[in-house]
């Protein structure tokens, strides 16, 4: 009985650790697409459901690692930008929603095929330690930025509560022992939720149906507008390094190497998950690199809590009150967890970047890539209003710009002689 209780507790920790990212996605995208609160609730329900399904698919048919497959920030940005462009052009937002469905169907099928034919195994040498390190560092900084905004976006009382949650996580992690240390996040968030409730800052879920299946094509039959399809297809291809980086982060957190075929299976399943996203009308997914942060943070690598957390995510999608209750966690409380996640990712990325000697060449690759990615993150959204939608979806994302820049610098602009490159990747032979 005690062991089952520990499994449940660890499963809840998986949920709490990721819920800040997951519950933010439908709120951000829903508001951009002009959805009312009830429609945002449906999108939230669908997001939980697809997160659980896609994560279980990865365990069974994909990379097989403990990585939550959930709504990705680059996909949010693409949806928001498409909505903004549509408003300027006078197109109804209802059309944008069905355009996104169609674009996700095409993108998902493409990624599934590329994974099935072994694209990553062929292109793995492009993703050096520096490239994956830059990717993880930028992801950590991006998530940290979201965390800071969330922490400061709920008023003074919630800001103070969020800081207390963050301090509690740090204290329990550094000074706690055993279960207390491994459960630092969920205990701190529960404490933050209770403080928020006592402060009158928690909105409890209202009455709703107890059971509801997510419908197919939530926004109507899919449409295949060429600009949206091209934009999402290019974005999907540029997110392949995200898949590689997330699995690499998992390897770093567990100390276990995965064969390259697992990388390709992960891409194939991620593509299949995004196909389902288009069919249902949800938000695009990728494997979460922050999952590796939780493993590194807690030291727990057992698959049982992970699988149970996926089942709970599905239940949160099938039983609306459960999803609504999870969504009642105030944003600043969830944001404190995002800061912990971003910290773990950034450090893993830093270790990858400095794993090899940094000469003047590597100095330019790392420096220019990070500076370009961070610079793009700091630009206002208005910067991209005059740029075609497909280009804005790529250039407005600092992670994509930084990673793409690192690949170009590493393999084109500052490419090493062939013999040197061969020697530098010899250590990766264990992946094959």
Short mmCIF file of C-alpha atoms in Angstrom, two decimals:
data_model
loop_
_atom_site.label_atom_id
_atom_site.label_comp_id
_atom_site.label_asym_id
_atom_site.label_seq_id
_atom_site.Cartn_x
_atom_site.Cartn_y
_atom_site.Cartn_z
CA UNK A 1 0.00 0.00 0.00
CA UNK A 2 2.83 2.38 0.89
CA UNK A 3 4.54 1.70 -2.46
CA UNK A 4 1.30 2.46 -4.34
CA UNK A 5 0.96 5.70 -2.44
CA UNK A 6 4.49 6.72 -3.42
CA UNK A 7 3.77 5.91 -7.08
CA UNK A 8 0.66 8.11 -6.96
CA UNK A 9 2.60 10.92 -5.31
CA UNK A 10 5.36 10.78 -7.91
CA UNK A 11 2.73 10.66 -10.67
CA UNK A 12 1.14 13.82 -9.29
CA UNK A 13 4.59 15.40 -9.27
CA UNK A 14 4.93 14.64 -13.00
CA UNK A 15 1.62 16.42 -13.57
CA UNK A 16 2.39 19.43 -11.41
CA UNK A 17 5.86 19.85 -12.93
CA UNK A 18 4.43 20.13 -16.45
CA UNK A 19 1.05 21.67 -15.83
CA UNK A 20 2.35 25.23 -15.95
CA UNK A 21 3.29 24.76 -19.62
CA UNK A 22 0.21 22.71 -20.50
CA UNK A 23 -2.48 24.94 -18.98
CA UNK A 24 -0.85 28.06 -20.46
CA UNK A 25 -1.14 26.79 -24.04
CA UNK A 26 -4.95 26.78 -24.49
CA UNK A 27 -5.26 30.09 -22.66
CA UNK A 28 -2.72 31.84 -24.89
CA UNK A 29 -3.92 30.25 -28.14
CA UNK A 30 -7.61 30.44 -27.25
CA UNK A 31 -7.50 34.16 -26.60
CA UNK A 32 -5.54 34.77 -29.81
CA UNK A 33 -8.11 32.79 -31.82
CA UNK A 34 -11.02 34.69 -30.34
CA UNK A 35 -12.47 31.85 -28.26
CA UNK A 36 -14.92 32.47 -25.44
CA UNK A 37 -14.33 30.98 -21.95
CA UNK A 38 -16.41 27.87 -22.70
CA UNK A 39 -14.46 27.24 -25.93
CA UNK A 40 -11.15 27.76 -24.12
CA UNK A 41 -12.36 25.17 -21.61
CA UNK A 42 -12.93 22.69 -24.45
CA UNK A 43 -9.47 23.40 -25.84
CA UNK A 44 -7.99 22.87 -22.37
CA UNK A 45 -9.79 19.54 -22.05
CA UNK A 46 -8.51 18.47 -25.48
CA UNK A 47 -4.96 19.57 -24.58
CA UNK A 48 -4.86 17.36 -21.49
CA UNK A 49 -6.32 14.42 -23.42
CA UNK A 50 -3.83 14.66 -26.31
CA UNK A 51 -0.90 15.14 -23.93
CA UNK A 52 -1.69 11.87 -22.16
CA UNK A 53 -2.33 9.93 -25.37
CA UNK A 54 0.80 11.22 -27.16
CA UNK A 55 3.05 10.56 -24.13
CA UNK A 56 1.82 6.97 -23.84
CA UNK A 57 2.36 6.51 -27.59
CA UNK A 58 5.98 7.60 -27.15
CA UNK A 59 6.54 5.10 -24.33
CA UNK A 60 5.07 2.22 -26.32
CA UNK A 61 6.02 2.98 -29.93
CA UNK A 62 8.43 5.94 -29.89
CA UNK A 63 11.66 6.82 -28.11
CA UNK A 64 10.51 4.89 -25.03
CA UNK A 65 11.80 7.52 -22.60
CA UNK A 66 10.11 9.43 -19.80
CA UNK A 67 9.33 12.59 -21.76
CA UNK A 68 5.90 14.21 -21.68
CA UNK A 69 4.74 14.96 -25.24
CA UNK A 70 2.75 18.16 -24.92
CA UNK A 71 1.81 21.52 -26.45
CA UNK A 72 4.93 23.32 -27.66
CA UNK A 73 5.65 27.04 -27.32
CA UNK A 74 6.74 27.39 -30.99
CA UNK A 75 3.33 26.10 -32.08
CA UNK A 76 1.62 28.59 -29.79
CA UNK A 77 3.59 31.40 -31.39
CA UNK A 78 2.70 30.22 -34.89
CA UNK A 79 -1.01 30.16 -34.01
CA UNK A 80 -0.86 33.61 -32.44
CA UNK A 81 0.97 35.07 -35.43
CA UNK A 82 -1.47 33.53 -37.92
CA UNK A 83 -4.36 34.98 -35.91
CA UNK A 84 -2.73 38.42 -35.87
CA UNK A 85 -2.11 38.39 -39.62
CA UNK A 86 -5.70 37.26 -40.25
CA UNK A 87 -7.06 40.16 -38.20
CA UNK A 88 -5.02 42.65 -40.24
CA UNK A 89 -6.23 41.09 -43.50
CA UNK A 90 -9.84 41.02 -42.36
CA UNK A 91 -10.10 37.21 -42.42
CA UNK A 92 -12.45 35.62 -39.87
CA UNK A 93 -10.70 33.84 -37.01
CA UNK A 94 -13.01 30.87 -37.52
CA UNK A 95 -11.18 30.25 -40.83
CA UNK A 96 -7.80 30.45 -39.09
CA UNK A 97 -8.86 27.67 -36.70
CA UNK A 98 -9.70 25.27 -39.53
CA UNK A 99 -6.54 26.37 -41.41
CA UNK A 100 -4.53 25.28 -38.36
CA UNK A 101 -6.28 21.91 -38.34
CA UNK A 102 -5.36 21.30 -41.99
CA UNK A 103 -1.78 22.54 -41.58
CA UNK A 104 -1.23 20.27 -38.56
CA UNK A 105 -2.55 17.25 -40.47
CA UNK A 106 -0.07 17.84 -43.31
CA UNK A 107 2.83 18.60 -40.96
CA UNK A 108 2.13 15.61 -38.74
CA UNK A 109 2.03 13.19 -41.66
CA UNK A 110 5.28 14.64 -43.05
CA UNK A 111 7.14 14.28 -39.74
CA UNK A 112 5.80 10.74 -39.26
CA UNK A 113 7.12 9.74 -42.69
CA UNK A 114 10.52 11.37 -42.09
CA UNK A 115 10.88 9.54 -38.80
CA UNK A 116 9.85 6.25 -40.40
CA UNK A 117 12.54 6.51 -43.08
CA UNK A 118 15.29 7.26 -40.52
CA UNK A 119 15.92 10.98 -41.08
CA UNK A 120 17.57 11.59 -37.70
CA UNK A 121 19.89 8.60 -38.05
CA UNK A 122 21.07 10.10 -41.32
CA UNK A 123 21.29 13.68 -40.01
CA UNK A 124 22.45 13.01 -36.42
CA UNK A 125 25.96 14.31 -37.06
CA UNK A 126 24.45 17.77 -37.66
CA UNK A 127 23.31 17.87 -34.04
CA UNK A 128 26.63 18.15 -32.20
CA UNK A 129 26.94 18.72 -28.46
CA UNK A 130 27.17 22.43 -29.14
CA UNK A 131 23.98 22.49 -31.21
CA UNK A 132 21.94 20.51 -28.69
CA UNK A 133 23.48 22.53 -25.85
CA UNK A 134 22.48 25.80 -27.52
CA UNK A 135 18.99 24.39 -28.09
CA UNK A 136 18.57 23.41 -24.44
CA UNK A 137 20.03 26.68 -23.19
CA UNK A 138 17.63 28.73 -25.36
CA UNK A 139 14.69 26.55 -24.34
CA UNK A 140 15.60 27.09 -20.70
CA UNK A 141 15.84 30.86 -21.21
CA UNK A 142 12.55 30.95 -23.11
CA UNK A 143 10.74 28.95 -20.42
CA UNK A 144 12.36 31.11 -17.76
CA UNK A 145 11.04 34.21 -19.52
CA UNK A 146 7.53 32.76 -19.53
CA UNK A 147 7.97 31.94 -15.85
CA UNK A 148 9.03 35.49 -14.93
CA UNK A 149 6.08 36.99 -16.82
CA UNK A 150 3.70 34.54 -15.17
CA UNK A 151 5.12 35.25 -11.74
CA UNK A 152 4.66 38.98 -12.18
CA UNK A 153 1.29 38.81 -13.93
CA UNK A 154 -1.11 38.04 -11.08
CA UNK A 155 -0.84 40.97 -8.70
CA UNK A 156 1.18 41.54 -5.53
CA UNK A 157 -0.38 38.79 -3.38
CA UNK A 158 0.14 36.06 -5.97
CA UNK A 159 3.63 37.37 -6.74
CA UNK A 160 4.60 36.90 -3.08
CA UNK A 161 2.96 33.45 -2.98
CA UNK A 162 4.81 32.45 -6.16
CA UNK A 163 8.12 33.53 -4.63
CA UNK A 164 7.34 31.50 -1.49
CA UNK A 165 6.62 28.46 -3.68
CA UNK A 166 9.94 28.92 -5.50
CA UNK A 167 11.85 29.28 -2.21
CA UNK A 168 10.11 26.21 -0.79
CA UNK A 169 11.09 24.12 -3.82
CA UNK A 170 14.72 25.23 -3.48
CA UNK A 171 14.80 24.62 0.27
CA UNK A 172 13.25 21.13 0.10
CA UNK A 173 15.52 20.18 -2.78
CA UNK A 174 18.69 21.28 -1.00
CA UNK A 175 17.82 20.23 2.56
CA UNK A 176 15.03 17.67 2.28
CA UNK A 177 15.66 13.94 2.36
CA UNK A 178 14.06 10.96 0.68
CA UNK A 179 10.40 11.42 -0.22
CA UNK A 180 10.38 15.01 1.04
CA UNK A 181 13.13 15.95 -1.41
CA UNK A 182 11.72 13.98 -4.35
CA UNK A 183 8.26 15.49 -3.82
CA UNK A 184 9.51 19.06 -3.41
CA UNK A 185 7.59 20.40 -6.39
CA UNK A 186 4.15 18.95 -5.71
CA UNK A 187 4.33 19.77 -1.99
CA UNK A 188 5.33 23.35 -2.78
CA UNK A 189 2.60 23.82 -5.37
CA UNK A 190 -0.02 22.36 -3.01
CA UNK A 191 1.21 24.83 -0.38
CA UNK A 192 0.98 27.66 -2.90
CA UNK A 193 -2.54 26.62 -3.97
CA UNK A 194 -3.68 26.59 -0.31
CA UNK A 195 -2.20 30.04 0.34
CA UNK A 196 -3.85 31.34 -2.84
CA UNK A 197 -7.19 29.85 -1.78
CA UNK A 198 -6.97 31.46 1.67
CA UNK A 199 -6.08 34.76 -0.02
CA UNK A 200 -9.17 34.52 -2.22
CA UNK A 201 -7.16 34.16 -5.42
CA UNK A 202 -8.35 30.69 -6.50
CA UNK A 203 -11.31 30.38 -8.88
CA UNK A 204 -12.89 26.99 -8.20
CA UNK A 205 -14.42 25.17 -11.18
CA UNK A 206 -18.14 25.65 -11.72
CA UNK A 207 -20.71 23.03 -12.62
CA UNK A 208 -20.10 21.09 -15.84
CA UNK A 209 -20.69 17.66 -17.32
CA UNK A 210 -18.84 14.89 -15.49
CA UNK A 211 -17.81 13.03 -18.63
CA UNK A 212 -17.17 14.26 -22.14
CA UNK A 213 -15.33 12.79 -25.13
CA UNK A 214 -13.29 15.29 -27.17
CA UNK A 215 -14.96 15.67 -30.58
CA UNK A 216 -13.18 15.32 -33.90
CA UNK A 217 -12.49 18.57 -35.78
CA UNK A 218 -13.44 20.78 -32.83
CA UNK A 219 -13.57 23.93 -35.00
CA UNK A 220 -15.12 22.39 -38.12
CA UNK A 221 -13.83 20.51 -41.21
CA UNK A 222 -10.12 21.26 -41.86
CA UNK A 223 -9.11 23.75 -44.57
CA UNK A 224 -5.77 23.67 -46.38
CA UNK A 225 -4.74 27.28 -46.93
CA UNK A 226 -1.36 27.22 -48.69
CA UNK A 227 0.30 29.91 -46.56
CA UNK A 228 -0.65 28.20 -43.30
CA UNK A 229 0.42 24.78 -44.59
CA UNK A 230 3.82 26.04 -45.76
CA UNK A 231 4.36 27.98 -42.53
CA UNK A 232 3.55 25.04 -40.27
CA UNK A 233 5.44 22.56 -42.43
CA UNK A 234 8.64 24.62 -42.28
CA UNK A 235 8.19 25.15 -38.55
CA UNK A 236 7.70 21.41 -38.05
CA UNK A 237 10.93 20.64 -39.91
CA UNK A 238 12.83 23.20 -37.85
CA UNK A 239 11.45 21.67 -34.66
CA UNK A 240 13.20 18.37 -35.41
CA UNK A 241 16.23 19.62 -33.41
CA UNK A 242 13.80 20.11 -30.51
CA UNK A 243 12.99 16.38 -30.66
CA UNK A 244 16.70 15.56 -30.81
CA UNK A 245 17.50 17.99 -28.00
CA UNK A 246 14.76 16.65 -25.73
CA UNK A 247 15.94 13.06 -26.14
CA UNK A 248 19.56 14.18 -25.67
CA UNK A 249 18.51 15.95 -22.46
CA UNK A 250 16.90 12.71 -21.30
CA UNK A 251 20.16 10.86 -21.97
CA UNK A 252 22.07 13.47 -19.98
CA UNK A 253 19.62 13.23 -17.07
CA UNK A 254 19.58 9.41 -16.92
CA UNK A 255 23.17 8.73 -18.01
CA UNK A 256 21.85 6.17 -20.50
CA UNK A 257 22.45 6.26 -24.26
CA UNK A 258 19.61 5.51 -26.67
CA UNK A 259 20.16 3.99 -30.13
CA UNK A 260 19.52 6.33 -33.05
CA UNK A 261 16.51 4.27 -34.12
CA UNK A 262 14.84 5.46 -30.91
CA UNK A 263 15.36 9.06 -32.04
CA UNK A 264 13.65 8.31 -35.35
CA UNK A 265 10.82 6.47 -33.64
CA UNK A 266 10.38 9.48 -31.39
CA UNK A 267 10.10 11.75 -34.43
CA UNK A 268 7.65 9.37 -36.13
CA UNK A 269 5.40 9.22 -33.07
CA UNK A 270 5.64 12.98 -32.57
CA UNK A 271 4.50 13.37 -36.17
CA UNK A 272 1.62 10.97 -35.56
CA UNK A 273 0.66 12.93 -32.44
CA UNK A 274 0.58 16.16 -34.45
CA UNK A 275 -1.57 14.47 -37.08
CA UNK A 276 -4.03 13.65 -34.27
CA UNK A 277 -3.76 17.27 -33.11
CA UNK A 278 -5.00 18.34 -36.56
CA UNK A 279 -7.79 15.75 -36.55
CA UNK A 280 -9.03 16.84 -33.12
CA UNK A 281 -8.32 20.57 -33.42
CA UNK A 282 -5.65 20.97 -30.73
CA UNK A 283 -2.22 22.56 -30.32
CA UNK A 284 0.96 21.08 -31.82
CA UNK A 285 3.18 18.94 -29.58
CA UNK A 286 6.83 18.00 -29.07
CA UNK A 287 8.60 15.91 -26.41
CA UNK A 288 9.20 18.20 -23.43
CA UNK A 289 12.85 18.68 -22.60
CA UNK A 290 11.77 19.90 -19.15
CA UNK A 291 10.84 16.29 -18.37
CA UNK A 292 14.57 15.57 -18.31
CA UNK A 293 14.86 18.42 -15.84
CA UNK A 294 12.45 16.67 -13.47
CA UNK A 295 14.41 13.40 -13.71
CA UNK A 296 17.66 15.24 -13.08
CA UNK A 297 16.01 17.23 -10.29
CA UNK A 298 14.33 14.33 -8.44
CA UNK A 299 16.53 11.38 -9.45
CA UNK A 300 13.38 9.27 -10.02
CA UNK A 301 13.54 7.24 -13.25
CA UNK A 302 10.72 4.76 -12.57
CA UNK A 303 8.27 4.40 -15.47
CA UNK A 304 5.24 3.55 -13.27
CA UNK A 305 4.59 7.10 -11.99
CA UNK A 306 5.11 8.46 -15.52
CA UNK A 307 2.57 6.07 -17.03
CA UNK A 308 0.08 6.81 -14.25
CA UNK A 309 0.52 10.55 -14.86
CA UNK A 310 -0.31 10.01 -18.56
CA UNK A 311 -3.48 8.14 -17.57
CA UNK A 312 -4.41 11.00 -15.25
CA UNK A 313 -3.85 13.52 -18.07
CA UNK A 314 -6.25 11.49 -20.23
CA UNK A 315 -8.76 11.43 -17.37
CA UNK A 316 -8.44 15.21 -17.04
CA UNK A 317 -9.43 15.39 -20.70
CA UNK A 318 -12.36 12.99 -20.34
CA UNK A 319 -13.67 14.37 -17.05
CA UNK A 320 -13.90 18.17 -17.37
CA UNK A 321 -14.11 18.89 -13.61
CA UNK A 322 -10.67 17.28 -13.10
CA UNK A 323 -9.14 19.41 -15.82
CA UNK A 324 -10.88 22.49 -14.45
CA UNK A 325 -9.55 21.78 -10.95
CA UNK A 326 -5.99 21.48 -12.28
CA UNK A 327 -6.53 24.69 -14.16
CA UNK A 328 -7.43 26.45 -10.90
CA UNK A 329 -3.75 26.52 -9.94
CA UNK A 330 -2.96 30.26 -10.10
CA UNK A 331 -0.59 31.24 -12.87
CA UNK A 332 2.16 32.66 -10.57
CA UNK A 333 2.24 29.37 -8.62
CA UNK A 334 2.67 27.38 -11.84
CA UNK A 335 5.21 29.97 -13.03
CA UNK A 336 7.45 29.22 -10.04
CA UNK A 337 7.70 25.63 -11.32
CA UNK A 338 8.55 26.92 -14.82
CA UNK A 339 11.53 28.79 -13.36
CA UNK A 340 12.79 25.57 -11.78
CA UNK A 341 12.33 23.80 -15.13
CA UNK A 342 14.12 26.52 -17.07
CA UNK A 343 17.01 26.48 -14.60
CA UNK A 344 17.51 22.72 -15.00
CA UNK A 345 17.37 22.90 -18.81
CA UNK A 346 19.79 25.82 -19.05
CA UNK A 347 22.36 24.02 -16.90
CA UNK A 348 22.07 20.80 -18.92
CA UNK A 349 22.58 22.88 -22.06
CA UNK A 350 25.60 24.63 -20.56
CA UNK A 351 27.22 21.29 -19.77
CA UNK A 352 26.68 20.12 -23.33
CA UNK A 353 28.18 23.30 -24.80
CA UNK A 354 31.38 23.09 -22.77
CA UNK A 355 31.80 19.32 -23.10
CA UNK A 356 34.42 19.92 -25.82
CA UNK A 357 37.25 22.43 -25.79
CA UNK A 358 36.12 25.96 -26.65
CA UNK A 359 38.52 27.53 -29.14
CA UNK A 360 37.98 30.81 -30.97
CA UNK A 361 35.83 28.98 -33.54
CA UNK A 362 33.54 27.51 -30.88
CA UNK A 363 33.42 30.90 -29.17
CA UNK A 364 31.83 32.43 -32.27
CA UNK A 365 29.44 29.50 -32.81
CA UNK A 366 28.14 29.53 -29.25
CA UNK A 367 28.17 33.29 -28.79
CA UNK A 368 26.50 34.27 -32.06
CA UNK A 369 23.89 31.52 -31.79
CA UNK A 370 22.89 32.43 -28.24
CA UNK A 371 22.92 36.17 -28.88
CA UNK A 372 20.79 35.84 -32.02
CA UNK A 373 18.27 33.58 -30.28
CA UNK A 374 18.03 35.79 -27.19
CA UNK A 375 17.86 38.91 -29.35
CA UNK A 376 14.87 37.56 -31.26
CA UNK A 377 13.13 36.71 -27.95
CA UNK A 378 13.45 40.37 -26.93
CA UNK A 379 11.93 41.78 -30.14
CA UNK A 380 8.27 42.94 -29.98
CA UNK A 381 5.65 40.98 -31.93
CA UNK A 382 5.00 44.08 -34.05
CA UNK A 383 8.43 43.52 -35.61
CA UNK A 384 6.97 40.69 -37.72
CA UNK A 385 3.74 42.31 -38.88
CA UNK A 386 5.11 43.19 -42.34
CA UNK A 387 6.68 39.77 -42.94
CA UNK A 388 4.86 36.88 -44.67
CA UNK A 389 3.20 34.52 -42.19
CA UNK A 390 5.34 31.50 -43.04
CA UNK A 391 8.54 33.51 -42.47
CA UNK A 392 7.25 35.23 -39.33
CA UNK A 393 6.42 31.87 -37.77
CA UNK A 394 10.12 30.94 -38.06
CA UNK A 395 11.97 34.21 -37.57
CA UNK A 396 9.96 35.28 -34.52
CA UNK A 397 11.00 32.19 -32.55
CA UNK A 398 14.31 32.69 -30.78
CA UNK A 399 14.91 28.98 -30.23
CA UNK A 400 14.53 28.18 -33.93
CA UNK A 401 16.69 31.14 -35.01
CA UNK A 402 19.44 30.27 -32.54
CA UNK A 403 19.48 26.55 -33.38
CA UNK A 404 19.34 27.15 -37.13
CA UNK A 405 22.17 29.66 -36.77
CA UNK A 406 24.26 27.18 -34.78
CA UNK A 407 23.80 24.50 -37.45
CA UNK A 408 24.80 26.91 -40.23
CA UNK A 409 27.83 28.15 -38.29
CA UNK A 410 28.87 24.64 -37.22
CA UNK A 411 28.51 22.92 -40.60
CA UNK A 412 28.66 25.62 -43.28
CA UNK A 413 30.18 28.98 -42.31
CA UNK A 414 32.80 27.70 -39.82
CA UNK A 415 32.90 24.10 -40.90
CA UNK A 416 35.85 22.00 -39.72
CA UNK A 417 37.93 19.97 -42.17
CA UNK A 418 36.30 16.58 -42.86
CA UNK A 419 38.94 14.58 -40.96
CA UNK A 420 38.50 16.71 -37.83
CA UNK A 421 34.72 16.36 -37.96
CA UNK A 422 35.00 12.57 -38.28
CA UNK A 423 37.27 12.44 -35.24
CA UNK A 424 34.97 14.66 -33.18
CA UNK A 425 31.90 12.46 -33.70
CA UNK A 426 33.68 9.15 -33.17
CA UNK A 427 32.53 9.21 -29.57
CA UNK A 428 28.91 9.12 -30.78
CA UNK A 429 29.31 5.69 -32.38
CA UNK A 430 27.54 4.16 -29.42
CA UNK A 431 24.30 5.71 -30.77
CA UNK A 432 24.31 3.62 -33.95
#
